[in-house]
Short mmCIF file of C-alpha atoms in Angstrom, two decimals:
data_model
loop_
_atom_site.label_atom_id
_atom_site.label_comp_id
_atom_site.label_asym_id
_atom_site.label_seq_id
_atom_site.Cartn_x
_atom_site.Cartn_y
_atom_site.Cartn_z
CA LYS A 1 0.00 0.00 0.00
CA ASN A 2 1.28 3.47 -0.90
CA GLU A 3 2.12 5.61 2.10
CA VAL A 4 0.78 8.72 0.36
CA GLU A 5 -2.41 8.53 -1.69
CA GLN A 6 -3.89 11.35 -3.72
CA SER A 7 -7.34 11.74 -5.20
CA PRO A 8 -8.46 12.22 -7.80
CA GLN A 9 -5.70 11.09 -10.15
CA ASN A 10 -7.11 13.26 -12.94
CA LEU A 11 -9.37 16.26 -12.73
CA THR A 12 -10.90 18.42 -15.43
CA ALA A 13 -12.58 21.67 -14.47
CA GLN A 14 -14.08 24.70 -16.15
CA GLU A 15 -12.44 28.07 -15.63
CA GLY A 16 -13.73 29.69 -12.47
CA GLU A 17 -14.57 26.48 -10.66
CA PHE A 18 -13.49 25.74 -7.09
CA ILE A 19 -11.12 22.79 -7.06
CA THR A 20 -10.18 20.42 -4.26
CA ILE A 21 -7.36 17.87 -4.37
CA ASN A 22 -7.01 15.41 -1.52
CA CYS A 23 -4.03 13.69 0.07
CA SER A 24 -4.14 10.92 2.66
CA TYR A 25 -1.12 9.39 4.31
CA SER A 26 -0.62 6.38 6.52
CA VAL A 27 2.54 7.26 8.42
CA GLY A 28 3.46 9.71 11.15
CA ILE A 29 4.79 12.89 9.65
CA SER A 30 6.58 16.03 10.69
CA ALA A 31 5.42 18.05 7.68
CA LEU A 32 3.48 17.83 4.44
CA HIS A 33 4.33 19.57 1.18
CA TRP A 34 2.21 20.52 -1.79
CA LEU A 35 4.13 20.86 -5.04
CA GLN A 36 3.16 21.91 -8.55
CA GLN A 37 4.74 20.24 -11.58
CA HIS A 38 4.40 22.12 -14.83
CA PRO A 39 3.91 20.39 -18.19
CA GLY A 40 7.60 20.97 -18.97
CA GLY A 41 8.55 19.01 -15.85
CA GLY A 42 9.68 21.79 -13.50
CA ILE A 43 8.60 21.51 -9.84
CA VAL A 44 7.56 24.42 -7.65
CA SER A 45 6.95 24.18 -3.92
CA LEU A 46 3.55 25.65 -3.03
CA PHE A 47 3.15 24.98 0.69
CA MET A 48 4.76 23.26 3.61
CA LEU A 49 2.34 22.46 6.45
CA SER A 50 2.62 20.87 9.84
CA SER A 51 -0.78 21.99 11.15
CA GLY A 52 -3.81 24.11 10.33
CA LYS A 53 -4.18 26.05 7.15
CA LYS A 54 -2.12 28.21 4.81
CA LYS A 55 -3.23 30.55 2.04
CA HIS A 56 -1.32 32.04 -0.84
CA GLY A 57 -3.29 33.95 -3.41
CA ARG A 58 -5.99 31.65 -4.78
CA LEU A 59 -4.45 28.57 -3.21
CA ILE A 60 -5.39 27.22 0.21
CA ALA A 61 -3.88 24.19 1.89
CA THR A 62 -5.25 22.50 5.00
CA ILE A 63 -4.09 19.60 7.07
CA ASN A 64 -5.78 17.44 9.71
CA ILE A 65 -3.05 15.61 11.59
CA GLN A 66 -5.47 13.38 13.51
CA GLU A 67 -7.17 12.20 10.33
CA LYS A 68 -3.89 12.08 8.36
CA HIS A 69 -5.42 14.08 5.57
CA SER A 70 -4.62 17.25 3.67
CA SER A 71 -6.45 19.17 0.99
CA LEU A 72 -5.32 21.69 -1.60
CA HIS A 73 -8.00 24.08 -2.79
CA ILE A 74 -7.86 26.38 -5.79
CA THR A 75 -10.43 29.16 -5.93
CA ALA A 76 -11.51 30.80 -9.19
CA SER A 77 -9.50 28.31 -11.23
CA HIS A 78 -7.78 29.45 -14.42
CA PRO A 79 -6.29 27.55 -17.38
CA ARG A 80 -2.80 28.50 -16.16
CA ASP A 81 -3.48 26.39 -13.06
CA SER A 82 -3.32 23.31 -15.30
CA ALA A 83 -0.49 21.19 -13.93
CA VAL A 84 0.21 18.11 -11.83
CA TYR A 85 -0.20 18.74 -8.10
CA ILE A 86 1.88 16.53 -5.85
CA CYS A 87 1.56 15.83 -2.14
CA ALA A 88 4.74 14.78 -0.32
CA VAL A 89 5.37 14.04 3.36
CA CYS A 90 8.36 14.16 5.68
CA ARG A 91 8.00 11.03 7.75
CA ASN A 92 8.82 11.18 11.43
CA ASN A 93 12.42 10.16 12.15
CA ALA A 94 13.26 10.34 8.46
CA GLY A 95 14.93 13.71 8.52
CA ASN A 96 14.22 15.68 5.38
CA MET A 97 13.46 12.67 3.19
CA LEU A 98 10.22 13.23 1.28
CA THR A 99 7.78 10.48 0.32
CA PHE A 100 5.69 11.49 -2.68
CA GLY A 101 2.15 10.83 -3.77
CA GLY A 102 1.39 9.94 -7.36
CA GLY A 103 0.11 13.40 -8.23
CA THR A 104 -3.19 14.80 -9.45
CA ARG A 105 -3.28 15.93 -13.05
CA LEU A 106 -5.47 19.04 -13.29
CA MET A 107 -6.74 20.51 -16.50
CA VAL A 108 -8.71 23.75 -16.37
CA LYS A 109 -10.61 24.50 -19.57
CA PRO A 110 -11.46 28.05 -20.66
CA GLU B 1 14.55 35.77 -7.43
CA PRO B 2 17.37 33.27 -6.79
CA GLU B 3 16.95 29.86 -8.35
CA VAL B 4 18.48 26.42 -8.46
CA THR B 5 20.08 25.62 -11.80
CA GLN B 6 20.94 22.26 -13.31
CA THR B 7 23.10 21.21 -16.23
CA PRO B 8 22.79 19.67 -18.68
CA SER B 9 19.08 19.82 -19.39
CA HIS B 10 19.31 16.53 -21.29
CA GLN B 11 22.03 13.89 -21.13
CA VAL B 12 22.19 10.83 -23.35
CA THR B 13 24.63 8.10 -22.43
CA GLN B 14 25.32 4.50 -23.29
CA MET B 15 24.68 1.75 -20.78
CA GLY B 16 27.71 1.13 -18.62
CA GLN B 17 29.06 4.66 -18.92
CA GLU B 18 29.44 7.15 -16.08
CA VAL B 19 27.47 10.38 -15.94
CA ILE B 20 27.73 13.46 -13.77
CA LEU B 21 24.69 15.64 -13.26
CA ARG B 22 25.40 19.10 -12.00
CA CYS B 23 23.41 21.44 -9.81
CA VAL B 24 24.07 24.92 -8.50
CA PRO B 25 21.91 25.42 -5.40
CA ILE B 26 20.88 28.83 -4.11
CA SER B 27 23.99 30.41 -2.64
CA ASN B 28 23.13 30.63 1.07
CA HIS B 29 21.33 27.29 1.24
CA LEU B 30 22.72 24.54 3.42
CA TYR B 31 20.63 21.44 2.69
CA PHE B 32 20.76 19.76 -0.71
CA TYR B 33 18.73 16.96 -2.28
CA TRP B 34 18.53 14.79 -5.37
CA TYR B 35 15.27 13.24 -6.58
CA ARG B 36 14.38 11.28 -9.66
CA GLN B 37 11.20 10.76 -11.63
CA ILE B 38 10.92 7.91 -14.08
CA LEU B 39 8.61 8.86 -16.95
CA GLY B 40 4.99 8.45 -15.90
CA GLN B 41 5.85 7.59 -12.31
CA LYS B 42 6.00 9.45 -9.01
CA VAL B 43 8.94 11.49 -7.81
CA GLU B 44 11.35 9.49 -5.62
CA PHE B 45 13.85 10.69 -3.06
CA LEU B 46 17.47 9.72 -3.70
CA VAL B 47 19.69 11.49 -1.19
CA SER B 48 20.02 14.47 1.13
CA PHE B 49 23.30 16.22 1.89
CA TYR B 50 24.26 18.58 4.69
CA ASN B 51 27.56 19.78 6.10
CA ASN B 52 29.49 17.96 3.40
CA GLU B 53 28.06 14.56 4.11
CA ILE B 54 25.05 12.44 3.24
CA SER B 55 22.19 12.84 5.75
CA GLU B 56 19.77 10.27 4.35
CA LYS B 57 19.63 8.09 1.29
CA SER B 58 17.01 5.83 -0.19
CA GLU B 59 17.29 2.24 -1.39
CA ILE B 60 17.61 3.57 -4.94
CA PHE B 61 20.89 5.27 -4.02
CA ASP B 62 23.08 2.19 -4.31
CA ASP B 63 26.86 2.07 -4.55
CA ARG B 64 26.78 3.21 -8.20
CA PHE B 65 25.57 6.59 -7.01
CA SER B 66 27.60 9.27 -5.29
CA VAL B 67 27.22 12.94 -4.47
CA GLU B 68 29.77 15.63 -3.98
CA ARG B 69 30.01 19.34 -3.31
CA PRO B 70 33.46 19.88 -4.77
CA ASP B 71 33.80 23.65 -4.65
CA GLY B 72 31.20 25.12 -2.32
CA SER B 73 28.81 26.01 -5.11
CA ASN B 74 28.24 22.97 -7.33
CA PHE B 75 26.41 19.88 -6.05
CA THR B 76 26.91 16.86 -8.28
CA LEU B 77 25.30 13.46 -8.69
CA LYS B 78 27.50 10.81 -10.26
CA ILE B 79 26.11 7.56 -11.57
CA ARG B 80 28.63 4.87 -12.48
CA SER B 81 27.93 1.88 -14.73
CA THR B 82 24.63 3.33 -15.87
CA LYS B 83 21.70 1.00 -16.51
CA LEU B 84 18.69 1.39 -18.78
CA GLU B 85 16.51 1.76 -15.69
CA ASP B 86 18.47 4.87 -14.62
CA SER B 87 16.68 6.76 -17.40
CA ALA B 88 14.65 9.41 -15.63
CA MET B 89 14.37 13.10 -14.86
CA TYR B 90 16.71 14.02 -12.02
CA PHE B 91 15.86 17.01 -9.86
CA CYS B 92 18.13 18.86 -7.48
CA ALA B 93 16.66 20.88 -4.60
CA SER B 94 17.96 23.03 -1.78
CA ILE B 95 16.80 24.84 1.34
CA LYS B 96 18.44 27.26 3.72
CA THR B 97 17.27 25.74 6.98
CA SER B 98 15.59 22.43 7.63
CA GLY B 99 11.88 22.21 8.41
CA THR B 100 10.89 25.79 7.84
CA VAL B 101 9.93 26.23 4.22
CA GLY B 102 9.47 24.15 1.12
CA GLN B 103 12.39 23.11 -1.00
CA TYR B 104 13.54 25.04 -4.07
CA PHE B 105 13.72 22.69 -7.05
CA GLY B 106 15.90 22.96 -10.11
CA PRO B 107 14.44 22.48 -13.60
CA GLY B 108 15.74 18.92 -13.84
CA THR B 109 18.10 16.94 -16.05
CA ARG B 110 16.58 14.33 -18.31
CA LEU B 111 18.92 11.33 -18.40
CA THR B 112 18.47 8.83 -21.21
CA VAL B 113 20.49 5.63 -21.05
CA THR B 114 20.59 3.73 -24.34
#
């Protein structure tokens, strides 16, 4: 069983829609990361969370440590948000080593 | 804004050869990482490096792999005796301090082993 599971694997939305991507993990963690991978392959770090909620522009990330679950929300989605969104966790006692989810491929249509 | 750079962007090599992938992390960063992503698969951690030594490494990072920070700026990944299954995108990342912010990723080097 994968330690980090994301859902959905693929998501198509219309411009302007509110989008939610989910991440569940089965191990104890010290932090959770949300990353964005562009079609060309480049990776950008969006958030690092250990509790609560963070917001940056139209992006919101939340984490529930008790339920081992995190969500990434995109408000007022735009075609430029089309990318693969990846959840990754720092497991307890594993230093800075990240364990990655399989990613959610998002396509936002105009 | 400072960024992590990687060279080359694409490397083609024959099976059995040695390759060196180069990364220039952000100048005041102290923690360095290599990851790989086989086409169509998830990103996988290879190794982390701090204070001139390996902090953690994964099972993928076998004795054919090595890392080095030869001159205080470059951070290299060497793969000896390359195999077909080493073909992947390799990403370098760095951070200034551990556990505070997300990692800064380089654009990646696509390695093709033929």
